[in-house]
Tab-separated table of C-alpha atoms in Angstrom:
chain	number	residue	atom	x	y	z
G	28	UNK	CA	-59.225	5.837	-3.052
G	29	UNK	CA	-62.046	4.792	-1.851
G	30	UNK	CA	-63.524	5.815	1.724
G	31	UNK	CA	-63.455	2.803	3.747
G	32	UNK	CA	-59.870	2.702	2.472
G	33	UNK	CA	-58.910	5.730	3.711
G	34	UNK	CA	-60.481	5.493	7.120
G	35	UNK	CA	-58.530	1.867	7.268
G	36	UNK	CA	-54.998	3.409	6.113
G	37	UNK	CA	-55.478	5.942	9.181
G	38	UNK	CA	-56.291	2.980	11.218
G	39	UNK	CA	-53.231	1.158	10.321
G	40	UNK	CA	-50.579	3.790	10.408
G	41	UNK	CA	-52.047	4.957	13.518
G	42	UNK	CA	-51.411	1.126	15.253
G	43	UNK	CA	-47.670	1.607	13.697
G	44	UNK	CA	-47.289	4.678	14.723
G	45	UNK	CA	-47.812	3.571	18.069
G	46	UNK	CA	-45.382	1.016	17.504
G	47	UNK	CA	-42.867	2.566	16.689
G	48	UNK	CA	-42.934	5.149	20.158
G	49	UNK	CA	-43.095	2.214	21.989
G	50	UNK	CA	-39.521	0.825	20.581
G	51	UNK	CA	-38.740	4.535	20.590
G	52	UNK	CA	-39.427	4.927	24.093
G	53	UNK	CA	-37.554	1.473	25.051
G	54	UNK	CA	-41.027	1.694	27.047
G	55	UNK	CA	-41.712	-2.154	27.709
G	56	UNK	CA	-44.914	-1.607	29.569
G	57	UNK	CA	-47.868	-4.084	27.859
G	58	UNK	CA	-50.289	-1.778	25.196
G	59	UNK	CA	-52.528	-3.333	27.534
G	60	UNK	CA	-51.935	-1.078	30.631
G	61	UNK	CA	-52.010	1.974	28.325
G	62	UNK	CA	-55.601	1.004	26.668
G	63	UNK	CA	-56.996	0.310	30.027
G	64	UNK	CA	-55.520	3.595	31.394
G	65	UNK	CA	-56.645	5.592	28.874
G	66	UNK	CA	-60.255	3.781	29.023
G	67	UNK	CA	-60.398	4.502	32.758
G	68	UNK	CA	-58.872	8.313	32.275
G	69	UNK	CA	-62.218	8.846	29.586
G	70	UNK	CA	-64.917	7.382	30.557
G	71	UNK	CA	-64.113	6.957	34.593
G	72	UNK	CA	-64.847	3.642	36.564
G	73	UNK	CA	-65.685	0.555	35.551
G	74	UNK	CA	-66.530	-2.829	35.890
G	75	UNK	CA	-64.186	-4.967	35.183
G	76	UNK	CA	-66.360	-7.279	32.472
G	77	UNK	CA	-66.559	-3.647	30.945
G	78	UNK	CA	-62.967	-2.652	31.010
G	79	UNK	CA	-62.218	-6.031	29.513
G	80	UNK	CA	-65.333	-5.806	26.612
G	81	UNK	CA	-64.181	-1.852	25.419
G	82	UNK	CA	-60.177	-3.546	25.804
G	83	UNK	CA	-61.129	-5.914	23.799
G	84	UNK	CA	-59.606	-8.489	25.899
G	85	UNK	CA	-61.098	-11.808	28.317
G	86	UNK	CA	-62.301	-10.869	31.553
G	87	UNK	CA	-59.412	-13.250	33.209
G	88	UNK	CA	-56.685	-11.056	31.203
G	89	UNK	CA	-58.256	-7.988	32.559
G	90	UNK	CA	-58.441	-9.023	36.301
G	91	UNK	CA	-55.029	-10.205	36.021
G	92	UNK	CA	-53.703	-6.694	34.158
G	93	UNK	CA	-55.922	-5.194	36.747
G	94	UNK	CA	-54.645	-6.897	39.500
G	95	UNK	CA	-51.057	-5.461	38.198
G	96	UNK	CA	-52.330	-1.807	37.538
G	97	UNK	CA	-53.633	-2.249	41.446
G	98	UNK	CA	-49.700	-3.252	42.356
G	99	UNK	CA	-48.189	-0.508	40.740
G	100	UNK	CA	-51.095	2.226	42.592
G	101	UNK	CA	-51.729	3.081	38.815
G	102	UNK	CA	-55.801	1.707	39.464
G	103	UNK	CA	-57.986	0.965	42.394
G	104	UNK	CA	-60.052	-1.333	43.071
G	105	UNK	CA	-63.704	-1.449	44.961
G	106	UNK	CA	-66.510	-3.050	45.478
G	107	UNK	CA	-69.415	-1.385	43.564
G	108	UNK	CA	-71.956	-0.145	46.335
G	109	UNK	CA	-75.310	-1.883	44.182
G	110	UNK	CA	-73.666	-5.557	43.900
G	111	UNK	CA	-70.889	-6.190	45.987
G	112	UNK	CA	-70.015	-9.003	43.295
G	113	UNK	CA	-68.476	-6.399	41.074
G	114	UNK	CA	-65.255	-4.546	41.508
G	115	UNK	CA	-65.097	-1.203	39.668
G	116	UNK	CA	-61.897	-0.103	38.681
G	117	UNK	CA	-60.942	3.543	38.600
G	118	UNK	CA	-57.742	5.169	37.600
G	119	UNK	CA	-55.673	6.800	40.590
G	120	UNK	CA	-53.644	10.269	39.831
G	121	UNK	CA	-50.602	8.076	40.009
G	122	UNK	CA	-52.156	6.326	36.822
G	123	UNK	CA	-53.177	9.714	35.290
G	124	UNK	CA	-49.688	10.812	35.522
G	125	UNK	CA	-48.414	7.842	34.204
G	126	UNK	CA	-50.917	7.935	31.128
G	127	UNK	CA	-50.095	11.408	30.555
G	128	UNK	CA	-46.318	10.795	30.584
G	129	UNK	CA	-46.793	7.902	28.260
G	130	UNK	CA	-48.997	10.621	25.797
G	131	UNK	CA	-45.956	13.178	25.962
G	132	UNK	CA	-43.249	10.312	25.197
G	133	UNK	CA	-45.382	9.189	22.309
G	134	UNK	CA	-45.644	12.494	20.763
G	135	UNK	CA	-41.886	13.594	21.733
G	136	UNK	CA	-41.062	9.973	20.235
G	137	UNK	CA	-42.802	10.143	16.915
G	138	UNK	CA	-41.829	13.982	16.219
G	139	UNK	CA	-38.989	13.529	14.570
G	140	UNK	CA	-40.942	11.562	11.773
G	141	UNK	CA	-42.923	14.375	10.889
G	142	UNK	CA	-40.121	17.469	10.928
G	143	UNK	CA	-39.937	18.244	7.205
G	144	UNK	CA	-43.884	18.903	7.036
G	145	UNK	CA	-44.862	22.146	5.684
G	146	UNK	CA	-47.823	24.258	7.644
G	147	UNK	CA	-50.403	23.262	4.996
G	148	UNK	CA	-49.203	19.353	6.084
G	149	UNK	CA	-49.293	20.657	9.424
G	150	UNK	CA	-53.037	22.328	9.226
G	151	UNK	CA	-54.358	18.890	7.091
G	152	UNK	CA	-53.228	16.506	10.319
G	153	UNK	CA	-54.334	18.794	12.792
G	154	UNK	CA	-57.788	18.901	11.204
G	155	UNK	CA	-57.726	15.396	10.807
G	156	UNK	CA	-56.574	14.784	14.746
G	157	UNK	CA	-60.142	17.085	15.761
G	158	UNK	CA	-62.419	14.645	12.905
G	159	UNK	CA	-61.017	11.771	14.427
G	160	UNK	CA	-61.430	12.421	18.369
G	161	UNK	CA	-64.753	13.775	17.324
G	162	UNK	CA	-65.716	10.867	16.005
G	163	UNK	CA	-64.331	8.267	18.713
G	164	UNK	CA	-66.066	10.611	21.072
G	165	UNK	CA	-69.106	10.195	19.283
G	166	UNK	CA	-69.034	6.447	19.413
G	167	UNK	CA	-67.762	6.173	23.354
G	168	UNK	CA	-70.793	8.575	24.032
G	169	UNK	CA	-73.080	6.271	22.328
G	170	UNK	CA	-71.234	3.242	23.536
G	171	UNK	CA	-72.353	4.011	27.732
């Protein structure tokens, strides 16, 4: 197997992994508010052009997902003190709790799948979990 198709298999069971704790969970909430959450929970406030470009979604989406998140006291919203044309959106502990909820339900929701794995299965995944957030830390640091 090549490389590149390796790195994309990871990709893709990762998205359906995801899937399938979110029909798991019966959790309805919008992938959406879980990206943006878990943007705002990394990398802290910001604008809302931002949130929208590393969500990969239009800036109209994300001030209306926003405007939601703001509703449900899961974000707040403010007007950044250097250009009061742009709001900066932070996550509020409400929202923390509700990301880290979501991260506990997707784990206690996918464990099941992965029961019959022996500890060398085991100790190959959890060395591939600390590549992987090494390397999406890697990019969001070069991303700011």
């Amino acid at each position: 197997m090549r490389k590149a198709e390796a790195i994309e298999r990871i990709v893709v069971a990762a998205h359906a992994l995801t899937r399938v704790a979110a029909v798991t969970t019966q959790n309805d909430a919008p992938a959406a508010q879980w990206r943006a959450l878990s943007i705002l929970q990394k990398e802290g406030p910001q604008r809302v052009g931002d949130l929208a470009r590393l969500s990969r979604t239009t800036q109209p989406g994300m001030t209306r997902l926003v405007g939601q998140l703001a509703d449900l006291h899961l974000v707040d919203r403010e007007r950044d003190a250097e250009d009061s044309r742009v709001t900066l959106v932070s996550i509020t502990p409400a929202g923390s709790e509700a990301m880290d909820a979501w991260r506990t339900q997707l784990g206690e929701a996918l464990e099941p799948l992965f029961t019959d794995l022996d500890d060398a299965e085991w100790s190959a995944l959890e060395h591939a979990s600390r590549i992987l957030m090494s390397r999406t830390d890697a990019f969001a640091g070069a991303a700011r």
